[in-house]
mmCIF file of C-alpha atoms in Angstrom:
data_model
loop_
_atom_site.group_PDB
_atom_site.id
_atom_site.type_symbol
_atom_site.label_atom_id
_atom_site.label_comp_id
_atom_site.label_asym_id
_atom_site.label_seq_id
_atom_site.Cartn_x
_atom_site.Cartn_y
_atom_site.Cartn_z
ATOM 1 C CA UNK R 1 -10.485 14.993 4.287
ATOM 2 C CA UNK R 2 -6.628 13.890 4.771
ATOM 3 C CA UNK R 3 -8.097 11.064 7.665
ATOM 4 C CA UNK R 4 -10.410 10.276 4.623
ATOM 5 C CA UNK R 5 -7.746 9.130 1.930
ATOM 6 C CA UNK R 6 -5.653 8.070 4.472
ATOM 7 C CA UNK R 7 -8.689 5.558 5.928
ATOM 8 C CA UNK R 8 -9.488 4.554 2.090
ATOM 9 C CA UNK R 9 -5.597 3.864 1.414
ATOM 10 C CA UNK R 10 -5.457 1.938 4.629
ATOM 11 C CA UNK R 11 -7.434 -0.401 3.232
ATOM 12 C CA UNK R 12 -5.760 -0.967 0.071
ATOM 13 C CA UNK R 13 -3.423 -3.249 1.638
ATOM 14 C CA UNK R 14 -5.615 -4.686 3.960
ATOM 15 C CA UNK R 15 -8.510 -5.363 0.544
ATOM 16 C CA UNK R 16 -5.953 -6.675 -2.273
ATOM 17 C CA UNK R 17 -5.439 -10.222 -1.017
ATOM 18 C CA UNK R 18 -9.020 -10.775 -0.998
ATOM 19 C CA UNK R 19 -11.678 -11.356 -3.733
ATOM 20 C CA UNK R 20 -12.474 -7.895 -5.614
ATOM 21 C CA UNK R 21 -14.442 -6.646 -8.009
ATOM 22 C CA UNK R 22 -13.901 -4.421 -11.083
ATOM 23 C CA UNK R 23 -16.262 -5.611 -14.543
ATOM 24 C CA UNK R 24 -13.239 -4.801 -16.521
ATOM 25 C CA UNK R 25 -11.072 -7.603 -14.460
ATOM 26 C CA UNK R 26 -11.787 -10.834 -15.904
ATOM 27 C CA UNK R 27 -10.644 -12.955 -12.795
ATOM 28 C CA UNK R 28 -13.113 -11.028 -10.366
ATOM 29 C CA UNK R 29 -16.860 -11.436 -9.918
ATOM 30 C CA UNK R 30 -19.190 -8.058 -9.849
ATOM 31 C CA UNK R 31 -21.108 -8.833 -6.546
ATOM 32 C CA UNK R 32 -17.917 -8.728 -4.318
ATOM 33 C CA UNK R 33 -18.564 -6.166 -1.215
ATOM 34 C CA UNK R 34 -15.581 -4.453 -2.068
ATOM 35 C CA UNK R 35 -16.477 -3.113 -5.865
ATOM 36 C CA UNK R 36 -16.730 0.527 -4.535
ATOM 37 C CA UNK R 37 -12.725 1.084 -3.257
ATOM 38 C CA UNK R 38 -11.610 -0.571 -6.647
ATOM 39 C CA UNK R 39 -13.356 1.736 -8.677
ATOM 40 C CA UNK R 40 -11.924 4.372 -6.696
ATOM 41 C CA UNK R 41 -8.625 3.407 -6.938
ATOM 42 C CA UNK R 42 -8.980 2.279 -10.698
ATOM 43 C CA UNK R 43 -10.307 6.353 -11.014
ATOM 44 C CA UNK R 44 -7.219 7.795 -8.965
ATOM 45 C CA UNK R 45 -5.181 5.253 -11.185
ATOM 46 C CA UNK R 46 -3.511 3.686 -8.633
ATOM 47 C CA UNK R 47 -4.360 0.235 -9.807
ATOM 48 C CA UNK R 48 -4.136 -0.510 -13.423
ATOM 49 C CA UNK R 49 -6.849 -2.211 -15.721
ATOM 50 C CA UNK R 50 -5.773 -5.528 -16.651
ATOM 51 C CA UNK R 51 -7.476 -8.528 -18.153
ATOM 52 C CA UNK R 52 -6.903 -9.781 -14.107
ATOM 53 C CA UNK R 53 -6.504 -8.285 -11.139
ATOM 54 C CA UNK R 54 -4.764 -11.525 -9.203
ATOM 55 C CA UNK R 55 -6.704 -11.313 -5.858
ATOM 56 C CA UNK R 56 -4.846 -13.843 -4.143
ATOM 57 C CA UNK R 57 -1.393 -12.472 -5.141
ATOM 58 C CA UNK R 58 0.811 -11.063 -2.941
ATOM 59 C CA UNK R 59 1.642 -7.088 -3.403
ATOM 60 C CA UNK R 60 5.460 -6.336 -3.884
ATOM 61 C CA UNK R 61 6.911 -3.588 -2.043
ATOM 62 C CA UNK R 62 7.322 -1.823 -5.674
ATOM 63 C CA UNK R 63 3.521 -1.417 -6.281
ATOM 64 C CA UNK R 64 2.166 -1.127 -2.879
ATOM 65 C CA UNK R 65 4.306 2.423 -2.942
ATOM 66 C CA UNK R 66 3.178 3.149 -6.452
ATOM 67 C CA UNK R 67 -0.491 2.767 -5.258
ATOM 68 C CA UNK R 68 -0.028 4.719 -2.212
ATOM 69 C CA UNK R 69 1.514 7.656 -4.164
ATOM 70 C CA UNK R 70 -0.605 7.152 -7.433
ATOM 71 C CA UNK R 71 -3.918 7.544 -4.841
ATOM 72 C CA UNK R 72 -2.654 10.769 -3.397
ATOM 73 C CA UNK R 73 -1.966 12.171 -6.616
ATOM 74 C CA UNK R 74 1.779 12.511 -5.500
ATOM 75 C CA UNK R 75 3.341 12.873 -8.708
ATOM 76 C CA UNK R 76 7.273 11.289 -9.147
ATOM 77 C CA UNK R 77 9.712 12.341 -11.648
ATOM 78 C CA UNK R 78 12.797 10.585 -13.126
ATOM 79 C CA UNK R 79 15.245 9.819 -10.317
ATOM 80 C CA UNK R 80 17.655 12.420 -9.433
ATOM 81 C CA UNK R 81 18.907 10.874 -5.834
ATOM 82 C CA UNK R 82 18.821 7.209 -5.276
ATOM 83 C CA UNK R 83 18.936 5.895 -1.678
ATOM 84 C CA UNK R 84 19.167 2.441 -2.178
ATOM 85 C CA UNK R 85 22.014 0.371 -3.159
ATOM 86 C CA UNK R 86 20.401 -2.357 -5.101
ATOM 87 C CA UNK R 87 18.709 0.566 -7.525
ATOM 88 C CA UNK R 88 20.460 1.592 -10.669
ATOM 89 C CA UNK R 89 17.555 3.961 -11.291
ATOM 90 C CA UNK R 90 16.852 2.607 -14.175
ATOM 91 C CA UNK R 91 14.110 -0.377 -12.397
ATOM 92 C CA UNK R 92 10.267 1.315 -12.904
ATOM 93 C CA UNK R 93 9.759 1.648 -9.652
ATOM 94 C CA UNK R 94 13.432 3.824 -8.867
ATOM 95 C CA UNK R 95 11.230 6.584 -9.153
ATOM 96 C CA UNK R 96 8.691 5.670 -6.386
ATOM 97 C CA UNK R 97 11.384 4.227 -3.912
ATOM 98 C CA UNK R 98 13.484 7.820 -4.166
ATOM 99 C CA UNK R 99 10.085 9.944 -3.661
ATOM 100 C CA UNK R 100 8.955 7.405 -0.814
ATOM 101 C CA UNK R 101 12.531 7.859 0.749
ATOM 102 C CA UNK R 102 12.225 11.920 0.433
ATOM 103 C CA UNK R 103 8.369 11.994 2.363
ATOM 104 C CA UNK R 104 10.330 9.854 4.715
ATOM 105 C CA UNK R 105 7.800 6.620 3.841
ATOM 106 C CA UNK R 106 10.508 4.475 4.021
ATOM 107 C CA UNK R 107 14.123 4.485 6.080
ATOM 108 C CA UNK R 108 17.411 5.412 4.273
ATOM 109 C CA UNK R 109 19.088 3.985 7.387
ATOM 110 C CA UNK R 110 18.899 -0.165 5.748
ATOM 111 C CA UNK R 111 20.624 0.449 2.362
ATOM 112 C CA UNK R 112 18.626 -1.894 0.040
ATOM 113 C CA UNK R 113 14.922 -0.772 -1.074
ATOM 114 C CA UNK R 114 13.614 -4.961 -2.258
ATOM 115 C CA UNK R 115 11.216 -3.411 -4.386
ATOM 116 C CA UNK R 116 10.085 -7.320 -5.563
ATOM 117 C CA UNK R 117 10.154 -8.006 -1.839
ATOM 118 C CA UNK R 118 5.950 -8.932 -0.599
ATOM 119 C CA UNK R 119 4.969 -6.145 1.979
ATOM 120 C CA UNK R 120 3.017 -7.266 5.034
ATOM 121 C CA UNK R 121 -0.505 -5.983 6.163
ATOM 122 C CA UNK R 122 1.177 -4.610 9.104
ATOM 123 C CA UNK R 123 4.289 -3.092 7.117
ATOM 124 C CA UNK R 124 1.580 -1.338 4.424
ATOM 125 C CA UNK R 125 -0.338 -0.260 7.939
ATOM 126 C CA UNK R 126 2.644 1.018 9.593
ATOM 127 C CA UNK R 127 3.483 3.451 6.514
ATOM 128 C CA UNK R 128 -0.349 4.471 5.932
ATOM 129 C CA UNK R 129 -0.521 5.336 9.570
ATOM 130 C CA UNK R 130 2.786 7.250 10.166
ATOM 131 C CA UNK R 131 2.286 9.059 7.022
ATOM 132 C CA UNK R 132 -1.115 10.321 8.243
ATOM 133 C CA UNK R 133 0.035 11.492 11.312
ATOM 134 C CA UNK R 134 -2.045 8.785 13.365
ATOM 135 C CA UNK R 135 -0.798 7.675 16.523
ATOM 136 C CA UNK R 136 -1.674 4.266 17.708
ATOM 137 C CA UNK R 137 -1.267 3.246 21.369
ATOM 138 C CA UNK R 138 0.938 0.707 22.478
ATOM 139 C CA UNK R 139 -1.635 -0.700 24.668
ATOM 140 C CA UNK R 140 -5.458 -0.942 23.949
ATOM 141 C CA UNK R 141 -7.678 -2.546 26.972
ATOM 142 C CA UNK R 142 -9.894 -5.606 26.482
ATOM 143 C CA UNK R 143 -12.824 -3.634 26.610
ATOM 144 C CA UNK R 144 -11.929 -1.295 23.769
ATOM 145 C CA UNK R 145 -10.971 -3.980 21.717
ATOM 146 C CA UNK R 146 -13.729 -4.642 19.093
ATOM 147 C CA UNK R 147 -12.022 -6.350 16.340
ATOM 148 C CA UNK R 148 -12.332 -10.507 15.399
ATOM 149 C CA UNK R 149 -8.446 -10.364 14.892
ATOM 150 C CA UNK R 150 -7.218 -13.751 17.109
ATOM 151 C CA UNK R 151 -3.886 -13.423 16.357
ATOM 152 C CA UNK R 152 -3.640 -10.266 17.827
ATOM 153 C CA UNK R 153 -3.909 -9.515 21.251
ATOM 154 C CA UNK R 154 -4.947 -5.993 23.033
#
């Protein structure tokens, strides 16, 4: 079940910069192939409903963490221990940067959290991946290589 969410938030990253669908999102046609995952991240409110979604926008490092902890029904409280210098606690997302720092999502060791800061598809897959406990090899031969990815070699 655990490989499950993790899988489905995997994707979150990997689906927000392309066209979605949600009826409720005005900027966002129904017949896009990935209707399904919004819904189910609209239902585990990790994504709020908005008049638009903003496919083509980059996420900040301050909601991809809210998503990831608002899908695994991690809940955060006001902040009690800030880890990052450029947090006052009083930002909305102090919260989600403290309780992302205590799971050990994200390093103490670099004092500044850049919540407004756009979070790369491999950044959001490096987090998903060591929070699941999924190893990835360093090396993956040629012939178990089945992805279209050209910018990435095995």
């Amino acid at each position: 079940m655990k490989k499950i969410i993790i899988s489905t938030i995997l994707l979150l990253p990997l689906l927000l910069p392309l066209p979605n669908a949600l009826a409720s999102f005005d900027d966002i046609s129904e017949n896009s192939t990935y209707y399904s995952a919004i819904e189910y991240l609209k239902g585990t409110s990790a994504i709020s409903e908005d008049t638009n979604f903003n496919p083509d926008e980059s996420v900040t490092k301050a909601a991809f963490f809210k998503m990831l902890l608002a899908n695994a029904g991690i809940a955060v409280e006001d902040v009690e221990n800030n880890y990052f210098d450029d947090l006052t606690g009083d930002e909305w997302y102090a919260p989600y940067a403290s309780k992302a720092a205590e799971l050990g999502l994200i390093s103490t060791d670099y004092p500044y959290f850049n919540g407004h800061r756009s979070i790369t598809r491999t950044e959001a897959a490096k987090v998903l991946l060591a929070w699941g406990n999924i190893t990835t090899p360093l090396y993956i031969s040629e012939d178990d290589w089945d992805l279209d990815f050209s910018d990435v070699s095995s």
